[in-house]
mmCIF file of C-alpha atoms in Angstrom:
data_model
loop_
_atom_site.group_PDB
_atom_site.id
_atom_site.type_symbol
_atom_site.label_atom_id
_atom_site.label_comp_id
_atom_site.label_asym_id
_atom_site.label_seq_id
_atom_site.Cartn_x
_atom_site.Cartn_y
_atom_site.Cartn_z
ATOM 1 C CA GLN D 1 152.452 170.185 101.956
ATOM 2 C CA VAL D 2 151.181 169.062 98.588
ATOM 3 C CA GLN D 3 152.570 166.307 96.404
ATOM 4 C CA LEU D 4 151.874 165.539 92.773
ATOM 5 C CA VAL D 5 152.380 162.047 91.407
ATOM 6 C CA GLU D 6 152.372 161.380 87.688
ATOM 7 C CA SER D 7 151.901 158.137 85.820
ATOM 8 C CA GLY D 8 151.261 156.826 82.335
ATOM 9 C CA GLY D 9 154.353 157.596 80.269
ATOM 10 C CA GLY D 10 156.161 155.068 78.138
ATOM 11 C CA LEU D 11 157.543 154.035 74.768
ATOM 12 C CA VAL D 12 155.013 153.773 71.956
ATOM 13 C CA GLN D 13 154.937 153.650 68.189
ATOM 14 C CA PRO D 14 153.762 156.568 66.036
ATOM 15 C CA GLY D 15 149.993 156.675 65.807
ATOM 16 C CA SER D 16 149.535 155.123 69.240
ATOM 17 C CA SER D 17 147.795 156.531 72.291
ATOM 18 C CA LEU D 18 148.793 157.143 75.886
ATOM 19 C CA ARG D 19 147.007 158.591 78.873
ATOM 20 C CA LEU D 20 148.921 160.524 81.494
ATOM 21 C CA SER D 21 147.593 161.054 85.003
ATOM 22 C CA CYS D 22 148.643 163.451 87.731
ATOM 23 C CA ALA D 23 147.149 163.185 91.200
ATOM 24 C CA ALA D 24 147.613 165.665 94.027
ATOM 25 C CA SER D 25 147.529 164.879 97.721
ATOM 26 C CA GLY D 26 147.907 166.962 100.860
ATOM 27 C CA SER D 27 146.133 169.818 102.598
ATOM 28 C CA ILE D 28 144.335 171.078 99.524
ATOM 29 C CA SER D 29 141.524 173.575 99.729
ATOM 30 C CA SER D 30 141.077 173.928 95.992
ATOM 31 C CA ILE D 31 142.991 173.527 92.770
ATOM 32 C CA ASN D 32 142.729 176.324 90.278
ATOM 33 C CA ALA D 33 144.535 175.673 87.027
ATOM 34 C CA MET D 34 145.874 172.229 86.139
ATOM 35 C CA GLY D 35 148.302 171.966 83.281
ATOM 36 C CA TRP D 36 150.638 169.696 81.374
ATOM 37 C CA TYR D 37 154.014 170.890 80.148
ATOM 38 C CA ARG D 38 156.708 169.119 78.182
ATOM 39 C CA GLN D 39 160.364 169.533 77.463
ATOM 40 C CA ALA D 40 162.188 167.795 74.671
ATOM 41 C CA PRO D 41 165.989 167.499 74.618
ATOM 42 C CA GLY D 42 167.567 170.770 73.591
ATOM 43 C CA LYS D 43 164.275 172.638 73.647
ATOM 44 C CA GLN D 44 162.522 174.948 76.071
ATOM 45 C CA ARG D 45 159.675 173.691 78.192
ATOM 46 C CA GLU D 46 156.313 174.429 76.654
ATOM 47 C CA LEU D 47 152.724 174.388 77.794
ATOM 48 C CA VAL D 48 150.862 171.488 76.202
ATOM 49 C CA ALA D 49 147.402 171.854 77.712
ATOM 50 C CA LEU D 50 145.669 173.668 80.533
ATOM 51 C CA VAL D 51 142.303 173.354 82.240
ATOM 52 C CA THR D 52 140.994 175.952 84.676
ATOM 53 C CA SER D 53 138.748 175.430 87.686
ATOM 54 C CA GLY D 54 135.884 176.673 85.540
ATOM 55 C CA GLY D 55 136.562 174.057 82.895
ATOM 56 C CA SER D 56 138.112 176.257 80.223
ATOM 57 C CA LYS D 57 140.761 174.464 78.195
ATOM 58 C CA ASN D 58 143.705 175.631 76.142
ATOM 59 C CA TYR D 59 146.017 173.604 73.931
ATOM 60 C CA GLU D 60 149.329 174.128 72.219
ATOM 61 C CA ASP D 61 148.687 174.355 68.488
ATOM 62 C CA SER D 62 150.536 171.181 67.520
ATOM 63 C CA VAL D 63 148.409 168.985 69.802
ATOM 64 C CA LYS D 64 144.972 170.409 69.022
ATOM 65 C CA GLY D 65 142.653 167.669 67.842
ATOM 66 C CA ARG D 66 144.966 164.935 69.142
ATOM 67 C CA PHE D 67 145.293 165.589 72.888
ATOM 68 C CA THR D 68 142.512 166.061 75.410
ATOM 69 C CA ILE D 69 142.943 167.389 78.937
ATOM 70 C CA SER D 70 140.396 166.618 81.629
ATOM 71 C CA ARG D 71 140.144 166.917 85.380
ATOM 72 C CA ASP D 72 138.455 165.007 88.175
ATOM 73 C CA ASN D 73 138.030 167.447 91.035
ATOM 74 C CA ALA D 74 136.876 164.763 93.461
ATOM 75 C CA LYS D 75 140.183 162.949 92.942
ATOM 76 C CA ASN D 76 142.364 166.075 92.564
ATOM 77 C CA THR D 77 143.554 164.546 89.335
ATOM 78 C CA VAL D 78 144.227 165.757 85.827
ATOM 79 C CA TYR D 79 144.503 163.567 82.770
ATOM 80 C CA LEU D 80 146.043 164.021 79.358
ATOM 81 C CA GLN D 81 144.717 161.691 76.686
ATOM 82 C CA MET D 82 147.203 161.661 73.840
ATOM 83 C CA ASN D 83 146.127 160.147 70.530
ATOM 84 C CA SER D 84 147.845 159.896 67.162
ATOM 85 C CA LEU D 85 151.209 160.352 68.806
ATOM 86 C CA LYS D 86 154.084 161.577 66.672
ATOM 87 C CA PRO D 87 157.857 161.340 67.174
ATOM 88 C CA GLU D 88 157.899 165.086 67.821
ATOM 89 C CA ASP D 89 155.735 164.499 70.902
ATOM 90 C CA THR D 90 158.718 162.800 72.536
ATOM 91 C CA ALA D 91 159.551 164.682 75.730
ATOM 92 C CA VAL D 92 159.415 164.651 79.497
ATOM 93 C CA TYR D 93 155.903 165.629 80.514
ATOM 94 C CA ASN D 94 155.264 167.428 83.810
ATOM 95 C CA CYS D 95 152.015 168.408 85.437
ATOM 96 C CA ARG D 96 151.635 171.736 87.208
ATOM 97 C CA PHE D 97 148.883 172.715 89.607
ATOM 98 C CA LEU D 98 147.991 176.084 91.122
ATOM 99 C CA VAL D 99 146.744 175.177 94.584
ATOM 100 C CA GLN D 100 145.068 176.913 97.481
ATOM 101 C CA ILE D 101 146.163 175.243 100.707
ATOM 102 C CA MET D 102 143.868 174.863 103.684
ATOM 103 C CA GLY D 103 144.315 177.679 106.169
ATOM 104 C CA VAL D 104 146.923 179.475 104.084
ATOM 105 C CA PHE D 105 146.350 182.638 102.103
ATOM 106 C CA GLY D 106 147.374 182.676 98.494
ATOM 107 C CA GLU D 107 147.893 180.359 95.559
ATOM 108 C CA TYR D 108 150.910 178.061 95.266
ATOM 109 C CA GLU D 109 152.526 176.283 92.352
ATOM 110 C CA TYR D 110 153.364 172.588 92.449
ATOM 111 C CA TRP D 111 155.013 170.370 89.854
ATOM 112 C CA GLY D 112 154.989 166.667 89.244
ATOM 113 C CA GLN D 113 158.193 164.671 88.997
ATOM 114 C CA GLY D 114 157.952 164.199 85.244
ATOM 115 C CA THR D 115 157.188 161.205 83.071
ATOM 116 C CA GLN D 116 158.968 160.265 79.868
ATOM 117 C CA VAL D 117 156.978 159.863 76.686
ATOM 118 C CA THR D 118 158.893 158.412 73.753
ATOM 119 C CA VAL D 119 157.300 157.966 70.351
ATOM 120 C CA SER D 120 159.447 155.896 68.043
ATOM 121 C CA SER D 121 159.171 153.108 65.515
#
């Protein structure tokens, strides 16, 4: 089994920075895509940023230039550096990994438990 543990959320003022982390543990052979999603109250969940095993990165338009996704393969961890935070960034942020498990054919999806990010003055 694989578990994802997130950390780094909190309450900050507009213009501040936060760094989210998501670490995976378990019988992991490899992790393909690592992504961050968010869901604000009354809104659908959206993809914020994604990094593939090859290092390609994609960002939601509203966070381009402010957020940076990175991964540490040795630690099975993905990070989301969030700068110049705005009130509209307020949401629950979840990480999502596509994982190949040792000895098991196929790719499996795992989600973190979610961490609240609140941007307010």
